[in-house]
CSV table of C-alpha atoms in Angstrom, one decimal:
chain,number,residue,atom,x,y,z
F,150,GLN,CA,-5.6,14.9,1.6
F,151,ALA,CA,-5.3,14.3,5.3
F,152,HIS,CA,-7.9,14.1,8.1
F,153,LEU,CA,-7.2,14.8,11.5
F,154,VAL,CA,-9.5,14.2,14.7
F,155,GLU,CA,-8.8,15.1,18.2
F,156,SER,CA,-10.1,13.8,21.3
F,157,GLY,CA,-9.5,13.6,25.1
F,158,GLY,CA,-10.3,17.2,26.2
F,159,GLY,CA,-12.3,17.9,29.3
F,160,SER,CA,-12.5,19.8,32.7
F,161,VAL,CA,-9.9,19.4,35.4
F,162,GLN,CA,-8.6,21.2,38.3
F,163,ALA,CA,-5.4,22.9,38.4
F,164,GLY,CA,-2.6,20.3,39.0
F,165,GLY,CA,-4.6,17.5,37.1
F,166,SER,CA,-3.8,15.6,33.8
F,167,LEU,CA,-5.3,15.1,30.5
F,168,ARG,CA,-4.2,13.0,27.3
F,169,LEU,CA,-5.2,14.2,24.0
F,170,SER,CA,-5.1,12.1,21.0
F,171,CYS,CA,-4.9,13.1,17.3
F,172,GLY,CA,-6.1,10.5,14.9
F,173,ILE,CA,-4.6,10.9,11.4
F,174,PHE,CA,-6.4,9.7,8.4
F,175,GLY,CA,-5.0,9.9,4.9
F,176,GLY,CA,-2.1,11.9,3.2
F,177,SER,CA,-0.3,13.3,5.8
F,178,GLY,CA,3.5,12.3,4.8
F,179,ALA,CA,5.5,9.7,6.8
F,180,ARG,CA,8.1,12.2,7.9
F,181,ASN,CA,6.1,15.4,8.3
F,182,PRO,CA,5.6,17.0,11.6
F,183,VAL,CA,2.4,16.8,13.6
F,184,GLY,CA,1.8,19.7,15.9
F,185,TRP,CA,-0.4,20.6,18.7
F,186,PHE,CA,-1.8,24.1,18.9
F,187,ARG,CA,-4.1,25.8,21.2
F,188,GLN,CA,-6.1,29.0,20.9
F,189,ALA,CA,-7.8,30.8,24.1
F,190,PRO,CA,-10.5,33.2,23.5
F,191,GLY,CA,-9.2,36.6,22.4
F,192,LYS,CA,-5.6,35.1,21.7
F,193,GLU,CA,-3.8,34.1,18.9
F,194,ARG,CA,-3.2,30.3,18.1
F,195,GLU,CA,0.1,29.3,19.5
F,196,GLY,CA,2.2,26.1,18.9
F,197,VAL,CA,2.4,23.9,22.0
F,198,ALA,CA,4.4,20.8,20.9
F,199,ALA,CA,5.4,19.0,17.6
F,200,ILE,CA,6.9,15.8,16.7
F,201,ILE,CA,8.1,14.2,13.3
F,202,ARG,CA,5.9,11.3,12.3
F,203,GLY,CA,7.5,7.9,12.2
F,204,THR,CA,10.3,8.9,14.8
F,205,SER,CA,10.5,10.2,18.4
F,206,GLU,CA,14.0,11.8,17.7
F,207,PHE,CA,12.5,15.2,17.1
F,208,THR,CA,10.3,16.8,19.4
F,209,PHE,CA,9.7,20.4,20.1
F,210,TYR,CA,7.9,22.3,22.9
F,211,ALA,CA,6.9,25.8,23.9
F,212,ASP,CA,8.7,27.1,26.8
F,213,SER,CA,5.4,27.4,28.7
F,214,VAL,CA,4.7,23.7,28.7
F,215,LYS,CA,8.3,22.2,28.9
F,216,GLY,CA,8.5,19.7,31.7
F,217,ARG,CA,4.7,19.5,31.9
F,218,PHE,CA,3.7,18.2,28.6
F,219,THR,CA,4.8,15.2,26.6
F,220,ILE,CA,4.2,14.5,22.8
F,221,SER,CA,4.4,11.0,21.6
F,222,GLN,CA,2.9,8.8,18.8
F,223,ASP,CA,1.8,5.5,18.1
F,224,ASN,CA,2.9,4.7,14.3
F,225,ALA,CA,0.8,1.6,14.0
F,226,GLU,CA,-2.4,3.6,14.9
F,227,ASN,CA,-1.6,6.7,13.3
F,228,THR,CA,-2.2,8.5,16.4
F,229,VAL,CA,-0.2,11.4,18.1
F,230,TYR,CA,-0.7,12.0,21.7
F,231,LEU,CA,-0.3,15.0,24.0
F,232,GLN,CA,0.2,14.0,27.5
F,233,MET,CA,-0.5,17.1,29.8
F,234,ASN,CA,0.4,17.1,33.4
F,235,HIS,CA,0.5,19.8,36.2
F,236,LEU,CA,-2.1,21.7,34.4
F,237,ARG,CA,-2.6,25.3,35.0
F,238,PRO,CA,-5.6,27.7,34.6
F,239,GLU,CA,-3.7,29.5,31.7
F,240,ASP,CA,-3.6,26.2,29.8
F,241,THR,CA,-7.2,26.6,29.1
F,242,ALA,CA,-7.9,26.7,25.6
F,243,MET,CA,-9.2,24.9,22.4
F,244,TYR,CA,-6.3,22.4,21.3
F,245,TYR,CA,-5.9,21.6,17.8
F,246,CYS,CA,-3.5,19.1,16.1
F,247,ALA,CA,-2.3,19.8,12.5
F,248,SER,CA,0.1,18.4,9.7
F,249,PRO,CA,1.5,20.3,6.7
F,250,SER,CA,1.1,18.8,3.1
F,251,GLY,CA,4.6,18.4,2.9
F,252,PRO,CA,8.1,19.0,4.6
F,253,ILE,CA,8.5,22.1,6.5
F,254,TRP,CA,11.5,23.9,8.2
F,255,ARG,CA,12.3,23.4,11.9
F,256,ASP,CA,11.6,27.2,12.6
F,257,GLN,CA,8.1,26.8,10.9
F,258,TRP,CA,6.9,24.1,13.3
F,259,PHE,CA,5.0,26.5,15.4
F,260,LEU,CA,3.9,28.6,12.7
F,261,PRO,CA,0.1,27.9,12.0
F,262,ARG,CA,0.1,29.2,8.7
F,263,ALA,CA,2.6,26.4,7.6
F,264,TYR,CA,0.1,23.8,8.5
F,265,ASP,CA,-2.5,22.7,5.8
F,266,TYR,CA,-4.7,20.1,7.7
F,267,TRP,CA,-6.3,20.7,10.9
F,268,GLY,CA,-8.6,18.9,13.3
F,269,GLN,CA,-11.7,20.3,14.8
F,270,GLY,CA,-10.2,21.0,18.2
F,271,THR,CA,-10.8,19.6,21.5
F,272,GLN,CA,-11.6,21.9,24.6
F,273,VAL,CA,-9.3,21.9,27.5
F,274,THR,CA,-10.7,23.9,30.8
F,275,VAL,CA,-8.5,24.0,33.8
F,276,SER,CA,-10.0,25.5,37.0
F,277,SER,CA,-8.1,27.1,40.0
């Protein structure tokens, strides 16, 4: 059983930056992906970025955030980060990190139903 805790959300103006953190406690597997998802009011939860724990060789980004967001991790601290630059009003959402209980296929990395453990979310609000 893994427990994930997000932090770092807040309110910024368009063009600003935020760094989200996801602390991972417990049984998320060492080589499983950790994904960042977001959900805006009235919209479905969508994948933003994902990384394989223990290596930064495999990262994956949604087209809408490529070149602006960077996912990284600190293995010693069991923390995954999401650096968000050049934020836009359309980035406004609740952001969640998540991890599956076991390995999943690459084409599942952005499928919320493939993930078993979720944090409580952290709100990001970008004003124009």
